[in-house]
PDB file of C-alpha atoms in Angstrom:
ATOM      1  CA  MET A   1     -11.515  -0.853  -2.617  1.00 69.00           C
ATOM      2  CA  THR A   2     -10.272   1.187   0.310  1.00 76.00           C
ATOM      3  CA  ASP A   3      -7.919  -1.696   1.098  1.00 86.00           C
ATOM      4  CA  LEU A   4      -6.583  -1.533  -2.443  1.00 88.00           C
ATOM      5  CA  ILE A   5      -6.029   2.287  -2.267  1.00 89.00           C
ATOM      6  CA  ASP A   6      -4.388   1.870   1.145  1.00 88.00           C
ATOM      7  CA  GLU A   7      -1.864  -0.544  -0.466  1.00 91.00           C
ATOM      8  CA  LEU A   8      -0.632   2.178  -2.818  1.00 92.00           C
ATOM      9  CA  PRO A   9       2.531   3.774  -1.461  1.00 91.00           C
ATOM     10  CA  GLY A  10       2.402   7.512  -0.906  1.00 89.00           C
ATOM     11  CA  GLU A  11      -0.298  10.045  -1.712  1.00 92.00           C
ATOM     12  CA  PRO A  12      -3.083   8.582  -3.923  1.00 93.00           C
ATOM     13  CA  MET A  13      -3.590  11.945  -5.717  1.00 95.00           C
ATOM     14  CA  MET A  14       0.029  11.950  -6.772  1.00 95.00           C
ATOM     15  CA  TRP A  15      -0.641   8.544  -8.389  1.00 96.00           C
ATOM     16  CA  VAL A  16      -3.565   9.958 -10.261  1.00 96.00           C
ATOM     17  CA  LEU A  17      -1.211  12.644 -11.591  1.00 96.00           C
ATOM     18  CA  ILE A  18       1.475  10.065 -12.483  1.00 95.00           C
ATOM     19  CA  VAL A  19      -0.978   7.902 -14.376  1.00 96.00           C
ATOM     20  CA  SER A  20      -2.410  10.937 -16.154  1.00 97.00           C
ATOM     21  CA  GLU A  21       1.069  12.101 -17.163  1.00 96.00           C
ATOM     22  CA  LEU A  22       2.034   8.565 -18.351  1.00 96.00           C
ATOM     23  CA  LEU A  23      -1.056   8.413 -20.522  1.00 97.00           C
ATOM     24  CA  VAL A  24      -0.266  11.779 -22.164  1.00 97.00           C
ATOM     25  CA  PHE A  25       3.346  10.896 -22.870  1.00 98.00           C
ATOM     26  CA  GLY A  26       2.314   7.406 -23.896  1.00 98.00           C
ATOM     27  CA  ALA A  27      -0.071   8.723 -26.406  1.00 98.00           C
ATOM     28  CA  GLY A  28       2.622  11.099 -27.748  1.00 98.00           C
ATOM     29  CA  LEU A  29       5.129   8.284 -28.096  1.00 98.00           C
ATOM     30  CA  ALA A  30       2.578   6.022 -29.729  1.00 98.00           C
ATOM     31  CA  ALA A  31       1.715   8.751 -32.204  1.00 98.00           C
ATOM     32  CA  LEU A  32       5.344   9.320 -33.084  1.00 98.00           C
ATOM     33  CA  SER A  33       5.823   5.596 -33.581  1.00 97.00           C
ATOM     34  CA  ALA A  34       2.809   5.446 -35.893  1.00 97.00           C
ATOM     35  CA  MET A  35       3.811   8.548 -37.852  1.00 97.00           C
ATOM     36  CA  ARG A  36       7.265   7.038 -38.434  1.00 96.00           C
ATOM     37  CA  LEU A  37       5.600   4.360 -40.529  1.00 96.00           C
ATOM     38  CA  THR A  38       4.491   7.068 -43.029  1.00 96.00           C
ATOM     39  CA  ASP A  39       8.078   8.168 -43.759  1.00 96.00           C
ATOM     40  CA  PRO A  40      10.716   5.798 -42.236  1.00 95.00           C
ATOM     41  CA  ALA A  41      13.620   7.200 -44.251  1.00 96.00           C
ATOM     42  CA  GLY A  42      12.760  10.775 -43.464  1.00 97.00           C
ATOM     43  CA  PHE A  43      12.296  10.097 -39.738  1.00 96.00           C
ATOM     44  CA  ALA A  44      15.618   8.233 -39.653  1.00 95.00           C
ATOM     45  CA  GLU A  45      17.403  11.039 -41.497  1.00 96.00           C
ATOM     46  CA  ALA A  46      15.990  13.610 -39.071  1.00 97.00           C
ATOM     47  CA  GLN A  47      16.727  11.435 -36.043  1.00 96.00           C
ATOM     48  CA  ALA A  48      20.373  11.191 -37.153  1.00 95.00           C
ATOM     49  CA  HIS A  49      20.810  14.880 -36.078  1.00 95.00           C
ATOM     50  CA  LEU A  50      20.110  14.005 -32.478  1.00 96.00           C
ATOM     51  CA  ASP A  51      22.744  13.757 -29.793  1.00 93.00           C
ATOM     52  CA  ARG A  52      22.289  10.125 -28.714  1.00 94.00           C
ATOM     53  CA  ALA A  53      25.304  10.204 -26.388  1.00 93.00           C
ATOM     54  CA  GLY A  54      23.943  13.305 -24.589  1.00 94.00           C
ATOM     55  CA  ALA A  55      20.587  11.763 -24.224  1.00 96.00           C
ATOM     56  CA  ALA A  56      22.113   8.462 -22.885  1.00 95.00           C
ATOM     57  CA  LEU A  57      24.144  10.488 -20.425  1.00 96.00           C
ATOM     58  CA  ASN A  58      20.953  12.235 -19.391  1.00 97.00           C
ATOM     59  CA  THR A  59      19.380   8.897 -18.559  1.00 97.00           C
ATOM     60  CA  VAL A  60      22.228   8.068 -16.136  1.00 97.00           C
ATOM     61  CA  VAL A  61      21.800  11.599 -14.622  1.00 98.00           C
ATOM     62  CA  LEU A  62      18.071  11.172 -14.099  1.00 98.00           C
ATOM     63  CA  VAL A  63      18.172   7.692 -12.635  1.00 98.00           C
ATOM     64  CA  THR A  64      20.925   8.824 -10.277  1.00 98.00           C
ATOM     65  CA  SER A  65      18.882  11.802  -9.302  1.00 98.00           C
ATOM     66  CA  GLY A  66      15.942   9.456  -8.619  1.00 98.00           C
ATOM     67  CA  PHE A  67      18.148   7.376  -6.394  1.00 98.00           C
ATOM     68  CA  LEU A  68      19.001  10.510  -4.352  1.00 98.00           C
ATOM     69  CA  ALA A  69      15.325  11.334  -4.117  1.00 98.00           C
ATOM     70  CA  VAL A  70      14.580   7.918  -2.545  1.00 98.00           C
ATOM     71  CA  LEU A  71      17.480   8.438  -0.120  1.00 98.00           C
ATOM     72  CA  ALA A  72      15.879  11.820   0.812  1.00 98.00           C
ATOM     73  CA  VAL A  73      12.615  10.054   1.588  1.00 98.00           C
ATOM     74  CA  ARG A  74      14.429   7.532   3.774  1.00 97.00           C
ATOM     75  CA  ALA A  75      16.220  10.393   5.557  1.00 98.00           C
ATOM     76  CA  ALA A  76      12.911  12.276   6.109  1.00 97.00           C
ATOM     77  CA  GLU A  77      11.282   9.131   7.523  1.00 96.00           C
ATOM     78  CA  ALA A  78      14.318   8.812   9.945  1.00 97.00           C
ATOM     79  CA  GLU A  79      13.886  12.578  10.853  1.00 96.00           C
ATOM     80  CA  ARG A  80      17.359  13.303   9.564  1.00 97.00           C
ATOM     81  CA  GLU A  81      16.557  16.759   8.115  1.00 97.00           C
ATOM     82  CA  ALA A  82      20.071  17.765   7.167  1.00 97.00           C
ATOM     83  CA  ARG A  83      20.631  14.605   5.214  1.00 98.00           C
ATOM     84  CA  LYS A  84      17.238  14.861   3.605  1.00 98.00           C
ATOM     85  CA  ARG A  85      18.016  18.374   2.414  1.00 98.00           C
ATOM     86  CA  ALA A  86      21.436  17.395   1.177  1.00 98.00           C
ATOM     87  CA  CYS A  87      19.940  14.457  -0.900  1.00 98.00           C
ATOM     88  CA  LEU A  88      17.266  16.706  -2.307  1.00 98.00           C
ATOM     89  CA  ALA A  89      19.783  19.348  -3.210  1.00 98.00           C
ATOM     90  CA  ALA A  90      21.925  16.867  -5.014  1.00 98.00           C
ATOM     91  CA  ALA A  91      18.835  15.447  -6.786  1.00 98.00           C
ATOM     92  CA  MET A  92      17.895  19.013  -7.862  1.00 98.00           C
ATOM     93  CA  ALA A  93      21.464  19.724  -8.990  1.00 98.00           C
ATOM     94  CA  LEU A  94      21.384  16.622 -11.235  1.00 98.00           C
ATOM     95  CA  GLY A  95      18.009  17.866 -12.598  1.00 98.00           C
ATOM     96  CA  VAL A  96      19.804  21.135 -13.516  1.00 98.00           C
ATOM     97  CA  VAL A  97      22.557  19.104 -15.229  1.00 98.00           C
ATOM     98  CA  PHE A  98      19.887  17.286 -17.207  1.00 98.00           C
ATOM     99  CA  LEU A  99      18.446  20.642 -18.341  1.00 98.00           C
ATOM    100  CA  VAL A 100      21.924  21.971 -19.290  1.00 98.00           C
ATOM    101  CA  ILE A 101      22.632  18.899 -21.427  1.00 97.00           C
ATOM    102  CA  LYS A 102      19.168  19.221 -23.013  1.00 97.00           C
ATOM    103  CA  GLY A 103      19.723  22.946 -23.554  1.00 97.00           C
ATOM    104  CA  GLN A 104      22.996  22.210 -25.358  1.00 97.00           C
ATOM    105  CA  GLU A 105      21.117  19.783 -27.562  1.00 96.00           C
ATOM    106  CA  TYR A 106      18.477  22.352 -28.432  1.00 97.00           C
ATOM    107  CA  ALA A 107      21.197  24.928 -29.167  1.00 97.00           C
ATOM    108  CA  ALA A 108      22.980  22.566 -31.485  1.00 96.00           C
ATOM    109  CA  LYS A 109      19.774  21.972 -33.433  1.00 96.00           C
ATOM    110  CA  SER A 110      19.155  25.674 -33.638  1.00 96.00           C
ATOM    111  CA  ALA A 111      22.675  26.250 -34.940  1.00 96.00           C
ATOM    112  CA  GLN A 112      21.938  23.710 -37.713  1.00 95.00           C
ATOM    113  CA  GLY A 113      18.807  25.636 -38.626  1.00 96.00           C
ATOM    114  CA  ILE A 114      16.538  22.888 -37.311  1.00 96.00           C
ATOM    115  CA  ASP A 115      13.275  23.828 -35.614  1.00 94.00           C
ATOM    116  CA  TRP A 116       9.989  22.054 -34.889  1.00 94.00           C
ATOM    117  CA  GLU A 117       8.697  22.706 -38.492  1.00 94.00           C
ATOM    118  CA  THR A 118      11.808  21.187 -40.135  1.00 96.00           C
ATOM    119  CA  HIS A 119      10.282  17.714 -40.274  1.00 96.00           C
ATOM    120  CA  ALA A 120       7.352  15.924 -38.547  1.00 97.00           C
ATOM    121  CA  PHE A 121       9.887  14.037 -36.495  1.00 98.00           C
ATOM    122  CA  PHE A 122      11.225  17.298 -34.996  1.00 98.00           C
ATOM    123  CA  THR A 123       7.667  18.416 -34.207  1.00 98.00           C
ATOM    124  CA  PHE A 124       7.305  15.293 -32.040  1.00 98.00           C
ATOM    125  CA  TYR A 125      10.815  15.690 -30.767  1.00 98.00           C
ATOM    126  CA  TYR A 126      10.338  19.271 -29.544  1.00 98.00           C
ATOM    127  CA  LEU A 127       6.815  18.559 -28.220  1.00 98.00           C
ATOM    128  CA  LEU A 128       7.819  15.438 -26.235  1.00 98.00           C
ATOM    129  CA  THR A 129      11.275  16.488 -25.010  1.00 98.00           C
ATOM    130  CA  GLY A 130      10.125  20.109 -24.373  1.00 98.00           C
ATOM    131  CA  PHE A 131       7.102  18.921 -22.398  1.00 98.00           C
ATOM    132  CA  HIS A 132       9.300  16.571 -20.404  1.00 98.00           C
ATOM    133  CA  ALA A 133      11.860  19.312 -19.808  1.00 98.00           C
ATOM    134  CA  ALA A 134       9.041  21.488 -18.408  1.00 98.00           C
ATOM    135  CA  HIS A 135       8.266  18.621 -16.027  1.00 98.00           C
ATOM    136  CA  VAL A 136      11.944  18.534 -14.947  1.00 98.00           C
ATOM    137  CA  VAL A 137      11.739  22.167 -14.093  1.00 98.00           C
ATOM    138  CA  ALA A 138       8.474  21.617 -12.225  1.00 98.00           C
ATOM    139  CA  GLY A 139      10.079  18.620 -10.364  1.00 98.00           C
ATOM    140  CA  ILE A 140      13.047  20.771  -9.331  1.00 98.00           C
ATOM    141  CA  VAL A 141      10.732  23.408  -7.920  1.00 98.00           C
ATOM    142  CA  LEU A 142       8.728  20.736  -6.162  1.00 98.00           C
ATOM    143  CA  LEU A 143      11.757  19.114  -4.624  1.00 98.00           C
ATOM    144  CA  GLY A 144      12.893  22.565  -3.425  1.00 98.00           C
ATOM    145  CA  LEU A 145       9.525  23.071  -1.790  1.00 98.00           C
ATOM    146  CA  VAL A 146       9.431  19.753   0.024  1.00 97.00           C
ATOM    147  CA  ALA A 147      13.111  20.317   1.153  1.00 97.00           C
ATOM    148  CA  VAL A 148      11.898  23.111   3.485  1.00 96.00           C
ATOM    149  CA  LEU A 149       8.913  21.166   4.881  1.00 95.00           C
ATOM    150  CA  ARG A 150       9.398  18.924   7.848  1.00 93.00           C
ATOM    151  CA  ASP A 151       6.965  16.342   6.583  1.00 94.00           C
ATOM    152  CA  PRO A 152       8.074  12.924   5.370  1.00 95.00           C
ATOM    153  CA  ARG A 153       4.765  12.496   3.497  1.00 95.00           C
ATOM    154  CA  ALA A 154       5.493  15.693   1.505  1.00 96.00           C
ATOM    155  CA  THR A 155       9.009  14.472   0.702  1.00 97.00           C
ATOM    156  CA  GLU A 156       7.546  11.126  -0.509  1.00 97.00           C
ATOM    157  CA  THR A 157       5.052  12.971  -2.711  1.00 96.00           C
ATOM    158  CA  GLY A 158       7.691  15.288  -4.208  1.00 97.00           C
ATOM    159  CA  ALA A 159      10.000  12.330  -4.875  1.00 98.00           C
ATOM    160  CA  ALA A 160       7.114  10.379  -6.538  1.00 97.00           C
ATOM    161  CA  PHE A 161       6.655  13.221  -9.020  1.00 97.00           C
ATOM    162  CA  TRP A 162      10.415  13.157  -9.722  1.00 98.00           C
ATOM    163  CA  HIS A 163      10.290   9.389 -10.342  1.00 98.00           C
ATOM    164  CA  MET A 164       7.466   9.940 -12.794  1.00 98.00           C
ATOM    165  CA  VAL A 165       9.710  12.348 -14.709  1.00 98.00           C
ATOM    166  CA  ASP A 166      12.405   9.665 -14.590  1.00 97.00           C
ATOM    167  CA  LEU A 167      10.072   6.973 -15.777  1.00 98.00           C
ATOM    168  CA  VAL A 168       8.815   9.043 -18.718  1.00 98.00           C
ATOM    169  CA  TRP A 169      12.359   9.782 -19.896  1.00 98.00           C
ATOM    170  CA  VAL A 170      13.258   6.092 -19.736  1.00 97.00           C
ATOM    171  CA  LEU A 171      10.365   5.327 -22.149  1.00 98.00           C
ATOM    172  CA  LEU A 172      10.958   8.388 -24.271  1.00 98.00           C
ATOM    173  CA  PHE A 173      14.642   7.778 -24.858  1.00 97.00           C
ATOM    174  CA  PRO A 174      14.391   4.563 -27.071  1.00 97.00           C
ATOM    175  CA  VAL A 175      11.390   5.801 -29.092  1.00 97.00           C
ATOM    176  CA  VAL A 176      12.811   9.222 -29.878  1.00 97.00           C
ATOM    177  CA  TYR A 177      16.535   8.485 -29.955  1.00 96.00           C
ATOM    178  CA  LEU A 178      17.155   4.833 -30.743  1.00 95.00           C
ATOM    179  CA  ILE A 179      14.355   3.260 -32.866  1.00 95.00           C
ATOM    180  CA  ARG A 180      14.851   3.907 -36.557  1.00 89.00           C
TER     181      ARG A 180
ATOM    182  CA  MET B   1      26.485  -9.118   3.907  1.00 56.00           C
ATOM    183  CA  THR B   2      23.035  -7.978   2.775  1.00 67.00           C
ATOM    184  CA  ARG B   3      22.913  -5.560  -0.101  1.00 84.00           C
ATOM    185  CA  ASP B   4      20.529  -2.669  -0.109  1.00 93.00           C
ATOM    186  CA  PRO B   5      17.783  -3.342  -2.731  1.00 94.00           C
ATOM    187  CA  LEU B   6      17.772   0.399  -3.532  1.00 96.00           C
ATOM    188  CA  LEU B   7      21.512   0.489  -4.239  1.00 97.00           C
ATOM    189  CA  MET B   8      21.108  -2.596  -6.373  1.00 97.00           C
ATOM    190  CA  ALA B   9      18.256  -0.976  -8.273  1.00 98.00           C
ATOM    191  CA  TRP B  10      20.319   2.162  -9.010  1.00 98.00           C
ATOM    192  CA  ALA B  11      23.267  -0.003 -10.141  1.00 98.00           C
ATOM    193  CA  ALA B  12      20.976  -1.948 -12.443  1.00 98.00           C
ATOM    194  CA  LEU B  13      19.462   1.289 -13.830  1.00 98.00           C
ATOM    195  CA  VAL B  14      22.894   2.725 -14.612  1.00 97.00           C
ATOM    196  CA  THR B  15      24.040  -0.594 -16.178  1.00 97.00           C
ATOM    197  CA  LEU B  16      20.847  -0.809 -18.302  1.00 97.00           C
ATOM    198  CA  SER B  17      21.263   2.850 -19.296  1.00 96.00           C
ATOM    199  CA  LEU B  18      24.831   2.272 -20.397  1.00 95.00           C
ATOM    200  CA  ALA B  19      23.650  -0.735 -22.427  1.00 96.00           C
ATOM    201  CA  GLY B  20      21.089   1.542 -24.082  1.00 93.00           C
ATOM    202  CA  ALA B  21      23.901   4.024 -24.865  1.00 92.00           C
ATOM    203  CA  GLY B  22      25.745   1.132 -26.520  1.00 94.00           C
ATOM    204  CA  LEU B  23      22.747   0.516 -28.733  1.00 92.00           C
ATOM    205  CA  SER B  24      23.088   3.976 -30.132  1.00 87.00           C
ATOM    206  CA  LEU B  25      26.451   3.013 -31.570  1.00 88.00           C
ATOM    207  CA  VAL B  26      25.334   0.004 -33.573  1.00 89.00           C
ATOM    208  CA  PRO B  27      23.443   0.066 -36.945  1.00 88.00           C
ATOM    209  CA  ALA B  28      19.657   0.356 -36.724  1.00 85.00           C
ATOM    210  CA  GLY B  29      17.419  -2.610 -37.177  1.00 90.00           C
ATOM    211  CA  SER B  30      14.584  -4.574 -35.688  1.00 93.00           C
ATOM    212  CA  VAL B  31      16.864  -6.310 -33.115  1.00 95.00           C
ATOM    213  CA  VAL B  32      18.212  -2.958 -31.905  1.00 95.00           C
ATOM    214  CA  SER B  33      14.674  -1.606 -31.595  1.00 95.00           C
ATOM    215  CA  LEU B  34      13.472  -4.632 -29.605  1.00 96.00           C
ATOM    216  CA  LEU B  35      16.567  -4.526 -27.377  1.00 97.00           C
ATOM    217  CA  ALA B  36      16.051  -0.767 -26.744  1.00 97.00           C
ATOM    218  CA  LEU B  37      12.416  -1.332 -25.810  1.00 97.00           C
ATOM    219  CA  SER B  38      13.286  -4.330 -23.616  1.00 98.00           C
ATOM    220  CA  LEU B  39      15.866  -2.237 -21.794  1.00 97.00           C
ATOM    221  CA  ALA B  40      13.238   0.531 -21.353  1.00 98.00           C
ATOM    222  CA  LEU B  41      10.818  -2.014 -19.971  1.00 98.00           C
ATOM    223  CA  LEU B  42      13.353  -3.326 -17.430  1.00 98.00           C
ATOM    224  CA  LYS B  43      14.250   0.186 -16.340  1.00 98.00           C
ATOM    225  CA  GLY B  44      10.669   1.217 -16.076  1.00 98.00           C
ATOM    226  CA  ARG B  45       9.845  -1.838 -13.902  1.00 98.00           C
ATOM    227  CA  ILE B  46      12.795  -1.015 -11.567  1.00 98.00           C
ATOM    228  CA  ILE B  47      11.626   2.582 -11.155  1.00 98.00           C
ATOM    229  CA  LEU B  48       8.124   1.501 -10.431  1.00 98.00           C
ATOM    230  CA  HIS B  49       9.099  -1.267  -8.003  1.00 98.00           C
ATOM    231  CA  ARG B  50      12.071   0.297  -6.168  1.00 97.00           C
ATOM    232  CA  TYR B  51      11.904   4.034  -6.593  1.00 97.00           C
ATOM    233  CA  LEU B  52       8.088   4.449  -6.483  1.00 97.00           C
ATOM    234  CA  GLY B  53       7.663   1.597  -3.905  1.00 96.00           C
ATOM    235  CA  LEU B  54       5.333  -0.721  -5.813  1.00 97.00           C
ATOM    236  CA  ALA B  55       7.530  -3.685  -4.617  1.00 96.00           C
ATOM    237  CA  HIS B  56       5.471  -3.407  -1.427  1.00 94.00           C
ATOM    238  CA  ALA B  57       2.087  -3.209  -3.240  1.00 95.00           C
ATOM    239  CA  PRO B  58       1.837  -6.452  -5.150  1.00 95.00           C
ATOM    240  CA  ARG B  59      -1.556  -5.843  -6.726  1.00 95.00           C
ATOM    241  CA  TRP B  60      -0.639  -2.412  -8.033  1.00 96.00           C
ATOM    242  CA  ARG B  61       2.708  -3.783  -9.124  1.00 97.00           C
ATOM    243  CA  ARG B  62       1.032  -6.415 -11.254  1.00 97.00           C
ATOM    244  CA  GLY B  63      -1.292  -3.890 -12.870  1.00 96.00           C
ATOM    245  CA  PHE B  64       1.474  -1.408 -13.672  1.00 97.00           C
ATOM    246  CA  ASP B  65       3.749  -4.189 -14.949  1.00 97.00           C
ATOM    247  CA  MET B  66       1.038  -5.471 -17.292  1.00 98.00           C
ATOM    248  CA  VAL B  67       0.153  -2.045 -18.698  1.00 97.00           C
ATOM    249  CA  LEU B  68       3.857  -1.135 -19.131  1.00 97.00           C
ATOM    250  CA  ALA B  69       4.626  -4.468 -20.830  1.00 98.00           C
ATOM    251  CA  GLY B  70       1.532  -4.015 -23.088  1.00 98.00           C
ATOM    252  CA  PHE B  71       2.601  -0.554 -23.999  1.00 97.00           C
ATOM    253  CA  CYS B  72       6.197  -1.614 -24.833  1.00 97.00           C
ATOM    254  CA  ALA B  73       4.795  -4.546 -26.845  1.00 97.00           C
ATOM    255  CA  GLY B  74       2.652  -2.121 -28.845  1.00 97.00           C
ATOM    256  CA  LEU B  75       5.676   0.167 -29.503  1.00 97.00           C
ATOM    257  CA  ALA B  76       7.682  -2.969 -30.523  1.00 97.00           C
ATOM    258  CA  GLY B  77       4.906  -3.976 -32.967  1.00 97.00           C
ATOM    259  CA  LEU B  78       5.008  -0.505 -34.553  1.00 96.00           C
ATOM    260  CA  ALA B  79       8.854  -0.591 -34.651  1.00 96.00           C
ATOM    261  CA  LEU B  80       8.795  -3.985 -36.443  1.00 95.00           C
ATOM    262  CA  LEU B  81       6.623  -2.468 -39.179  1.00 93.00           C
ATOM    263  CA  ILE B  82       9.309   0.103 -40.092  1.00 82.00           C
TER     264      ILE B  82
END
C-alpha cells in the first residue's frame, strides 16, 4: 500500500483533493446530461446563447497555462528561481485571461436578460462554470503563493491543483458547450 | 533530435482543442457528441499523464484512465439518448 502511494507523483493530499473535485464536477456534469433528456429542445435552445468560440479559446488558454505550470515545476527542481517565477507569472496571467473571457461571456448573458433561473440549462451552466471559475481564482492565488516559496515540492503541489482546474474544464467544455 | 514529451503534449492539447472548436461550427448530432467526448477523453489523458505526471506511475495511470474512460462512456450513453 505504501509502495502504491509512493508511486503517486507529488503530494498525496493534493491527489485526494483532485479526486474529490473531479467527483463533484463529474456528478454535476452527469446531472446536466441526465436533465437534458427531459427537455432536449429547450436545452439546445438555451445552449445556443453560449459563446462557443470564447469557450474554445479558453481551452487553449488553460492548456497553455498548464504547460507553463509544468515548466515552473521543472525550473523549481533545477533551482532556477527566476525562471520558475516567470513561468508561474505567465501561467497566472493566462488564468486572468481565462477569467476575463469568462466575465465577458457572463456579461453578454446578462445583457440578454439571461440569468440562472431563465432555464434549467442555465442553472447548471452558472453553477458549473461559476464553481470552476472560483477554482481558477483559487488556483491563481495558490500559484502566487508557491511562486514566493523556495520549495520545489510546493511548486509541484500548486501546479497539480492548476492541472486539476485544467482537467475539469476539458471535461466541462463538451458537455456544456457542444453536446446538444 | 529528441522531442520533449511535455512540448509534444502541449502541442497535442492545442491541436485537440482546436479540433473541439471546429466541432462547435458543425450541426449538432450524435457523431458530433461522440467526437467531442472522445477529444475530451484524449485531452484528459494527456493532462493526467504529462502534466500531472501519471506517465511515471503506471498503476495510478491505469486506474485514472479506466475511470475517465468509464465516465466519458457514461456521458456518451446519455448523449446518444437525446
